[in-house]
Coordinates of C-alpha atoms and ligand atoms in Angstrom, one line a residue:
M1255 CA 87.3 205.1 59.6
H1256 CA 86.7 201.5 60.5
T1257 CA 83.0 201.8 60.0
L1258 CA 83.7 202.6 56.4
L1259 CA 86.2 199.8 56.1
H1260 CA 84.3 197.0 57.6
S1261 CA 81.1 197.7 55.7
S1262 CA 82.8 196.2 52.7
A1263 CA 84.1 192.6 52.5
A1264 CA 87.8 192.4 53.3
I1265 CA 90.0 191.2 50.5
P1266 CA 92.4 188.6 51.9
V1267 CA 95.7 188.4 50.1
S1268 CA 97.4 185.3 51.3
S1269 CA 100.9 185.8 52.6
S1270 CA 102.0 182.9 50.4
T1271 CA 100.9 184.8 47.4
I1272 CA 103.0 187.8 48.2
K1273 CA 106.0 185.6 49.2
K1274 CA 105.6 183.5 46.0
M1275 CA 106.0 186.7 44.1
G1276 CA 109.1 187.5 46.0
L1277 CA 107.8 190.9 46.9
D1278 CA 109.1 192.7 50.0
P1279 CA 107.4 196.1 50.1
R1280 CA 110.2 197.6 52.1
K1281 CA 112.9 196.5 49.7
L1282 CA 110.9 197.7 46.7
S1283 CA 110.5 201.0 48.6
L1284 CA 107.1 201.5 47.1
P1285 CA 104.1 202.6 49.1
R1286 CA 102.4 199.5 50.6
W1287 CA 99.1 200.2 48.8
M1288 CA 101.0 200.2 45.4
V1289 CA 102.5 196.9 46.1
L1290 CA 99.2 195.4 47.1
A1291 CA 97.5 196.9 44.1
V1292 CA 100.0 195.1 41.9
V1293 CA 99.6 191.9 43.8
L1294 CA 95.8 192.2 43.5
L1295 CA 96.0 192.7 39.8
L1296 CA 98.2 189.7 39.4
V1297 CA 96.1 187.6 41.6
S1298 CA 92.8 188.6 40.0
G1299 CA 94.1 187.4 36.7
R1300 CA 94.7 184.0 38.2
G1301 CA 91.3 183.0 39.5
S1302 CA 89.3 183.3 42.6
C1303 CA 91.3 181.4 45.2
D1304 CA 93.0 184.3 46.9
V1305 CA 90.6 187.2 46.2
D1306 CA 87.1 186.5 47.5
P1307 CA 84.3 188.0 45.5
L1308 CA 81.7 187.3 48.1
D1309 CA 79.3 190.1 48.7
C1310 CA 75.7 190.9 48.1
G1311 CA 76.3 193.3 45.2
D1312 CA 75.6 193.2 41.5
D1313 CA 78.4 191.0 40.5
E1314 CA 76.4 188.3 38.9
D1315 CA 79.4 187.2 36.8
N1316 CA 81.1 186.3 40.1
D1317 CA 78.5 184.2 41.9
G1318 CA 79.5 181.0 40.2
I1319 CA 76.1 180.5 38.4
V1320 CA 76.5 179.4 34.9
S1321 CA 73.5 179.8 32.7
T1322 CA 73.6 177.4 29.8
P1323 CA 72.2 178.6 26.5
G1324 CA 68.5 178.0 25.7
V1325 CA 65.3 179.0 27.4
P1326 CA 64.9 177.0 30.6
V1327 CA 61.4 176.0 31.7
C1328 CA 60.8 176.3 35.4
S1329 CA 59.7 173.4 37.5
S1330 CA 56.3 173.5 39.0
T1331 CA 57.7 173.0 42.5
D1332 CA 59.7 176.2 42.2
R1333 CA 56.8 178.1 40.6
N1334 CA 54.6 177.2 43.6
A1335 CA 57.2 178.2 46.1
L1336 CA 57.6 181.6 44.3
L1337 CA 53.8 182.1 44.2
R1338 CA 53.6 181.4 48.0
F1339 CA 56.3 184.1 48.5
K1340 CA 54.3 186.5 46.4
A1341 CA 51.1 185.7 48.3
S1342 CA 52.7 186.8 51.6
I1343 CA 53.8 190.2 50.1
S1344 CA 51.2 192.9 51.1
S1345 CA 52.8 195.8 49.2
D1346 CA 54.9 195.9 46.1
P1347 CA 55.2 199.6 45.2
N1348 CA 57.5 199.1 42.2
K1349 CA 55.4 196.3 40.8
V1350 CA 58.4 194.0 40.5
L1351 CA 56.2 191.0 41.1
H1352 CA 53.7 192.1 38.4
N1353 CA 54.8 189.3 36.0
W1354 CA 54.8 186.7 38.7
Q1355 CA 51.5 185.1 37.5
A1356 CA 50.3 181.5 37.7
S1357 CA 49.2 181.9 34.1
R1358 CA 52.8 182.7 33.0
H1359 CA 54.1 179.2 33.5
N1360 CA 57.8 179.8 32.9
C1361 CA 58.9 181.3 36.2
C1362 CA 62.4 181.5 34.8
D1363 CA 61.2 184.8 33.0
W1364 CA 59.9 186.4 36.2
T1365 CA 61.6 189.5 37.5
G1366 CA 64.5 188.7 39.9
V1367 CA 64.5 184.9 39.1
T1368 CA 67.3 183.0 37.5
C1369 CA 67.1 179.4 36.6
D1370 CA 69.8 176.9 35.8
G1371 CA 69.7 176.5 32.0
A1372 CA 70.0 172.7 32.1
T1373 CA 67.7 171.8 34.9
G1374 CA 65.2 174.7 34.9
R1375 CA 65.5 174.9 38.6
V1376 CA 65.6 178.3 40.3
V1377 CA 69.1 179.0 41.4
R1378 CA 69.0 182.8 42.2
L1379 CA 66.3 185.0 43.6
K1380 CA 67.3 188.7 43.7
L1381 CA 64.9 191.5 44.6
P1382 CA 66.9 194.0 46.7
N1383 CA 65.8 197.7 47.3
Q1384 CA 62.2 197.2 46.3
N1385 CA 60.2 198.3 49.4
L1386 CA 58.5 195.0 49.5
K1387 CA 56.3 194.7 52.6
G1388 CA 55.0 191.5 54.1
R1389 CA 56.3 188.3 55.6
L1390 CA 59.1 186.1 54.5
D1391 CA 57.1 183.0 53.6
A1392 CA 58.3 179.7 54.9
G1393 CA 57.3 178.1 51.6
L1394 CA 60.2 179.9 49.8
S1395 CA 62.4 177.0 51.1
G1396 CA 60.7 174.9 48.4
L1397 CA 63.3 176.4 46.1
S1398 CA 65.6 173.5 47.0
Y1399 CA 68.2 174.4 44.3
L1400 CA 68.6 178.0 45.3
Q1401 CA 72.2 179.2 45.5
V1402 CA 71.7 182.9 45.9
L1403 CA 69.0 184.7 47.9
I1404 CA 69.3 188.5 47.9
L1405 CA 66.4 190.5 49.4
D1406 CA 68.3 193.3 51.1
N1407 CA 66.7 196.6 51.9
N1408 CA 63.0 195.7 51.9
D1409 CA 60.3 196.1 54.6
F1410 CA 59.6 192.5 55.6
T1411 CA 58.3 192.0 59.1
G1412 CA 58.3 189.0 61.4
S1413 CA 61.1 186.5 61.7
I1414 CA 63.3 184.3 59.5
P1415 CA 61.4 181.0 58.9
A1416 CA 63.1 178.0 60.4
S1417 CA 62.5 176.3 57.0
F1418 CA 65.2 178.5 55.5
G1419 CA 67.7 176.0 57.1
G1420 CA 66.6 173.7 54.4
F1421 CA 68.4 175.6 51.7
G1422 CA 71.1 172.9 51.4
R1423 CA 72.6 174.5 48.3
L1424 CA 72.5 178.1 49.3
Q1425 CA 75.8 179.9 49.0
R1426 CA 74.8 183.5 49.6
L1427 CA 72.1 184.7 52.0
C1428 CA 71.6 188.5 51.9
L1429 CA 68.9 189.8 54.1
S1430 CA 70.3 193.1 55.4
N1431 CA 68.8 196.5 56.1
I1432 CA 65.3 195.1 56.9
P1433 CA 64.5 197.1 60.1
S1434 CA 61.5 195.0 61.2
L1435 CA 63.1 191.6 60.6
S1436 CA 63.1 190.3 64.1
G1437 CA 63.4 187.1 66.2
P1438 CA 66.3 184.8 66.5
I1439 CA 68.6 183.2 63.9
P1440 CA 67.0 179.7 63.6
E1441 CA 68.7 176.6 65.1
S1442 CA 68.1 175.0 61.7
F1443 CA 70.8 177.3 60.1
G1444 CA 73.3 174.7 61.2
S1445 CA 72.2 172.7 58.1
L1446 CA 73.2 175.4 55.6
K1447 CA 76.3 173.4 54.7
S1448 CA 77.0 175.3 51.4
L1449 CA 76.6 178.8 52.8
Q1450 CA 79.6 181.0 52.2
L1451 CA 78.2 184.5 52.8
M1452 CA 75.7 185.4 55.5
D1453 CA 74.8 189.1 55.5
L1454 CA 72.1 189.9 58.1
R1455 CA 73.4 193.3 59.2
S1456 CA 71.2 196.2 60.3
N1457 CA 68.1 194.2 61.2
S1458 CA 66.3 193.7 64.5
L1459 CA 67.4 190.1 65.2
S1460 CA 67.6 189.1 68.8
G1461 CA 68.1 186.1 71.1
P1462 CA 71.3 184.1 71.3
L1463 CA 73.1 182.6 68.3
P1464 CA 72.1 178.9 68.0
S1465 CA 74.5 176.4 69.3
S1466 CA 74.5 174.8 65.8
F1467 CA 76.1 178.0 64.3
G1468 CA 79.5 176.4 63.8
M1469 CA 78.0 173.7 61.7
M1470 CA 77.9 176.0 58.7
S1471 CA 81.2 174.5 57.6
N1472 CA 81.6 176.6 54.4
L1473 CA 80.9 180.0 56.0
R1474 CA 83.5 182.5 54.9
N1475 CA 82.0 186.0 55.3
L1476 CA 79.7 186.8 58.2
H1477 CA 78.0 190.1 58.8
L1478 CA 75.7 190.4 61.9
Y1479 CA 76.5 194.0 62.6
G1480 CA 73.7 196.1 64.1
N1481 CA 71.2 193.7 65.6
K1482 CA 70.2 192.9 69.1
I1483 CA 71.7 189.5 69.4
S1484 CA 72.5 188.6 73.0
G1485 CA 74.1 185.9 75.1
P1486 CA 77.6 184.3 74.7
I1487 CA 79.3 183.5 71.5
P1488 CA 78.6 179.7 71.1
P1489 CA 81.7 177.5 71.4
S1490 CA 80.9 175.8 68.1
F1491 CA 82.0 179.0 66.4
G1492 CA 85.6 177.6 66.6
L1493 CA 84.7 175.0 64.0
L1494 CA 84.2 177.6 61.2
S1495 CA 87.5 176.8 59.5
Q1496 CA 86.7 178.8 56.4
L1497 CA 85.6 182.0 58.1
Y1498 CA 87.9 184.9 57.2
N1499 CA 85.7 187.9 58.0
C1500 CA 83.6 188.0 61.1
D1501 CA 81.6 191.0 62.1
L1502 CA 79.5 190.6 65.3
S1503 CA 79.7 194.3 66.2
N1504 CA 76.9 196.5 67.6
N1505 CA 74.9 193.7 69.3
R1506 CA 74.5 192.5 72.8
F1507 CA 76.9 189.6 73.0
S1508 CA 78.1 189.1 76.5
G1509 CA 80.6 187.2 78.6
R1510 CA 84.0 185.9 77.8
V1511 CA 84.6 184.7 74.3
P1512 CA 84.8 180.9 74.9
D1513 CA 88.2 179.1 74.6
A1514 CA 86.7 176.9 71.9
F1515 CA 86.3 180.0 69.7
A1516 CA 90.0 180.0 69.2
F1517 CA 90.2 176.3 68.3
G1518 CA 90.0 176.1 64.5
L1519 CA 89.3 179.6 63.0
T1520 CA 92.5 179.2 61.0
A1521 CA 91.3 181.4 58.1
L1522 CA 90.1 184.3 60.3
L1523 CA 91.6 187.6 59.2
N1524 CA 89.2 190.3 60.7
L1525 CA 87.2 190.0 63.9
Y1526 CA 84.9 192.8 64.9
L1527 CA 83.4 192.5 68.3
N1528 CA 83.1 196.2 69.1
D1529 CA 80.0 197.6 70.8
N1530 CA 78.9 194.6 72.7
K1531 CA 79.1 193.4 76.4
I1532 CA 82.1 191.1 76.0
T1533 CA 84.3 190.7 79.0
G1534 CA 87.4 188.8 77.7
L1535 CA 89.1 186.7 75.1
P1536 CA 90.4 183.1 75.1
K1537 CA 93.8 182.8 76.8
D1538 CA 95.3 180.8 73.9
M1539 CA 94.7 182.2 70.4
R1540 CA 97.7 180.7 68.7
N1541 CA 95.4 178.7 66.3
L1542 CA 94.1 182.0 64.9
T1543 CA 97.1 181.9 62.6
R1544 CA 95.9 184.6 60.2
L1545 CA 94.1 187.0 62.5
Q1546 CA 95.4 190.5 61.8
W1547 CA 92.6 192.8 63.0
I1548 CA 90.6 192.7 66.1
D1549 CA 88.2 195.4 67.3
L1550 CA 87.0 195.2 70.8
S1551 CA 86.1 198.9 71.3
N1552 CA 83.3 199.7 73.7
N1553 CA 83.1 196.4 75.6
P1554 CA 83.4 196.2 79.4
L1555 CA 86.7 194.4 79.5
M1556 CA 87.6 196.0 82.9
T1557 CA 91.2 194.6 83.0
G1558 CA 94.1 194.3 80.6
D1559 CA 94.5 190.7 81.7
S1560 CA 91.1 189.7 80.4
V1561 CA 92.4 189.9 76.8
E1562 CA 96.0 188.8 77.3
G1563 CA 95.4 185.9 74.8
I1564 CA 95.6 188.5 72.0
A1565 CA 99.4 188.4 72.2
T1566 CA 99.4 184.7 71.2
A1567 CA 97.8 185.4 67.8
P1568 CA 100.9 185.2 65.6
L1569 CA 100.0 187.9 63.1
I1570 CA 97.9 190.3 65.1
S1571 CA 98.6 193.8 63.8
Q1572 CA 95.6 196.1 64.4
I1573 CA 94.2 196.2 67.9
E1574 CA 91.3 198.5 68.7
M1575 CA 90.4 198.6 72.4
S1576 CA 89.2 202.2 73.1
S1577 CA 86.6 202.8 75.7
C1578 CA 86.8 199.3 77.3
K1579 CA 86.8 200.5 81.0
I1580 CA 90.3 199.0 81.3
R1581 CA 91.9 200.2 84.6
G1582 CA 95.2 199.4 86.2
P1583 CA 98.7 199.2 84.9
F1584 CA 99.6 199.2 81.2
P1585 CA 98.5 195.7 79.9
A1586 CA 101.5 193.4 80.2
W1587 CA 100.7 191.5 77.0
V1588 CA 101.6 194.5 74.9
S1589 CA 105.3 193.5 75.6
R1590 CA 104.6 190.1 74.1
L1591 CA 102.9 191.2 70.9
P1592 CA 104.5 190.2 67.6
N1593 CA 105.9 193.1 65.5
P1594 CA 103.4 193.5 62.7
D1595 CA 104.8 192.1 59.5
F1596 CA 104.1 194.3 56.5
T1597 CA 104.5 191.5 54.0
L1598 CA 101.7 189.6 55.6
I1599 CA 99.2 192.4 56.0
S1600 CA 96.1 192.7 53.8
D1601 CA 95.5 196.1 52.3
E1602 CA 92.8 197.1 54.8
V1603 CA 94.8 196.4 57.9
T1604 CA 96.8 199.3 59.5
P1605 CA 99.3 198.2 62.2
S1606 CA 97.9 200.0 65.2
L1607 CA 97.4 199.9 69.0
N1608 CA 94.4 201.9 70.3
L1609 CA 93.9 201.9 74.0
A1610 CA 92.3 205.4 74.2
N1611 CA 89.7 206.3 76.8
N1612 CA 90.4 203.8 79.4
A1613 CA 91.8 204.3 83.0
I1614 CA 95.3 202.9 82.4
S1615 CA 97.7 204.1 85.0
G1616 CA 101.4 203.9 85.6
R1617 CA 104.3 204.0 83.1
L1618 CA 104.6 203.3 79.4
P1619 CA 106.4 200.0 78.8
R1620 CA 109.8 200.3 77.1
A1621 CA 109.0 197.1 75.2
L1622 CA 106.4 199.0 73.0
G1623 CA 109.5 200.3 71.2
K1624 CA 110.1 196.8 69.8
L1625 CA 106.9 197.1 67.6
T1626 CA 108.8 199.0 65.0
N1627 CA 106.2 198.5 62.3
L1628 CA 103.4 200.2 64.2
E1629 CA 101.8 203.0 62.3
Y1630 CA 99.3 204.3 64.9
V1631 CA 99.4 204.4 68.6
N1632 CA 96.5 206.0 70.4
L1633 CA 96.7 206.2 74.2
Q1634 CA 94.8 209.5 74.8
N1635 CA 92.7 210.0 77.8
N1636 CA 94.2 207.6 80.4
L1637 CA 96.1 208.1 83.6
L1638 CA 99.7 207.4 82.3
R1639 CA 102.6 208.9 84.3
G1640 CA 106.4 209.1 83.8
P1641 CA 108.4 209.5 80.7
I1642 CA 107.9 208.5 77.1
P1643 CA 110.6 205.8 77.0
A1644 CA 113.7 206.5 74.8
S1645 CA 113.0 203.2 73.1
F1646 CA 110.0 204.8 71.4
A1647 CA 112.5 206.5 69.1
K1648 CA 112.6 203.2 67.2
L1649 CA 109.0 203.5 66.2
Q1650 CA 110.0 205.0 62.8
S1651 CA 106.8 203.8 61.0
L1652 CA 104.5 205.9 63.1
R1653 CA 102.1 208.1 61.2
G1654 CA 99.8 208.8 64.1
F1655 CA 100.5 209.1 67.9
N1656 CA 98.4 210.6 70.6
V1657 CA 99.0 210.7 74.3
S1658 CA 97.0 213.8 75.1
Y1659 CA 95.0 213.8 78.4
N1660 CA 97.5 211.9 80.5
Q1661 CA 100.1 212.9 83.1
L1662 CA 103.3 212.1 81.3
S1663 CA 106.5 214.1 82.0
G1664 CA 110.1 214.5 80.8
K1665 CA 111.6 214.9 77.4
I1666 CA 109.8 213.8 74.2
P1667 CA 112.2 211.7 72.1
Q1668 CA 113.8 214.4 70.0
V1669 CA 113.7 212.5 66.7
S1670 CA 111.3 212.5 63.9
P1671 CA 108.4 211.6 63.8
F1672 CA 107.9 212.5 67.5
T1673 CA 109.2 216.1 67.0
T1674 CA 106.9 216.7 64.0
F1675 CA 103.6 215.5 65.4
D1676 CA 101.1 218.2 66.1
K1677 CA 101.2 219.6 69.6
S1678 CA 97.7 218.2 70.1
A1679 CA 99.3 214.7 70.2
Y1680 CA 100.7 215.7 73.6
K1681 CA 98.5 218.4 75.0
P1682 CA 96.1 219.1 76.7
G1683 CA 97.3 217.1 79.7
N1684 CA 100.9 216.0 80.4
P1685 CA 102.0 219.3 82.1
G1686 CA 105.6 217.9 82.6
L1687 CA 106.3 217.0 79.0
C1688 CA 108.9 219.2 77.2
G1689 CA 111.0 219.3 74.0
L1690 CA 109.9 219.6 70.4
P1691 CA 107.2 220.1 69.3
L1692 CA 106.5 221.6 72.8
T1693 CA 108.7 224.1 74.6
P1694 CA 112.3 223.3 75.3
C1695 CA 113.1 221.4 78.5
K1696 CA 114.6 223.5 81.4
Ligands
NAG1449 C1 94.7 174.1 68.0 O1 94.5 173.2 67.0 C2 94.9 171.9 67.3 C3 94.7 171.0 66.0 O2 93.4 171.1 65.6 C4 94.2 171.3 68.5 O3 94.6 170.0 68.8 C5 94.4 172.3 69.7 O4 93.7 171.8 70.8 C6 94.0 173.7 69.3 N1 94.4 174.6 70.4 C7 93.6 175.5 70.9 C8 94.2 176.3 72.1 O5 92.5 175.7 70.5
NAG1450 C1 94.8 213.8 70.0 O1 93.5 213.6 70.7 C2 92.9 214.8 71.0 C3 91.7 214.4 71.9 O2 90.8 213.6 71.2 C4 92.5 215.5 69.8 O3 91.8 216.7 70.1 C5 93.7 215.9 69.0 O4 93.4 216.5 67.7 C6 94.5 214.6 68.7 N1 95.8 215.0 68.1 C7 96.4 214.2 67.2 C8 97.7 214.8 66.6 O5 96.0 213.2 66.8

């Protein structure tokens, strides 16, 4: 499920927006999605502050580029940069570069090119899904007014030129699904001061992230999913005060997330670190004041304590930590988690706790019953013993619960929804559990 969700940009709806409108989903007794749909409609009529249109799609109306009337005439600097790019392309099966000719002076008419109407400078280059083969030519950075570069899903080989750090006005960089795009993210990227969206997912990038990474002070939406990026997360990351969606999943990041990471990411809503080699989180995450969703699945965390900082994030609501090799007693920080607040949750977040497929032993903590807004609890395939605490009867928002493949015993809380979950929520495993939906207790 989450693969589907995090492939699209999250839509943050600020809590203040919902509060300003005086909406409390529970009082309205409407489904949460309906309330959010209404809020989104109202918000989208208001402008772009709360709903972020940043993605690599076809929404040209949304990329902030205003073409003024009249036919712009392209600058020779830009024409030369484009011709250098063309010269490094070895195969163009769809002939999209056919009209890119030195003899056709006005490059503003060339396929995929958009100029600013007033200045004639190239502001957008957009050629996704074209099977273009060749290198990404360093000379492309001669397009010094470029705001949007979209070259997703092509067959470029080689690395990202360091000169791309010179795109001082670039707002959206979309170079995803280019399987042979390799090498590191250049140190020079720290100079991309206007960049808001970086989508480099599903390439073959490697090496560590440059220490300058946190200097991209306008970065809001980051997708690095599915590369081979290694090493620790650089401390400068904590300076990205605009970043709200951060996907570093499916890479080779290692070590503890540095304390500095939690310093200033005050806009961060979703953090995907799953499928890496991360061993722990910062101890104090209280400055991550909007963080609602963290995915750490498939990392070698080893102990519950290594991620105890999570309970200091004031709005944390969706915690995914399956298959993290966690052994020992139930993580103590669970008792300190804030109860997820529906009124503050974006429409993609589902209040949940997933600790499945670890080696957690001992008893279930009574305090879990305080998280009354949880919708999913998945604890299957651990070494849990003892009863399901009576306090769990207060988890009245639960829509999914799974404790199969443990060694729990005693009476299942005999209230809905516990009595109405499928038997497979409790069995196989737990030979000592009884009561509905299982057989009556003796
Ligand atoms: C939280 O932010 C404040 C203000 O920027 C800073 O002084 C403090 O050191 C930060 N705390 C942590 C734990 O990062
Ligand atoms: C619980 O988990 C087991 C093991 O993955 C699965 O077979 C079963 O369908 C799940 N049941 C529920 C109700 O989620």
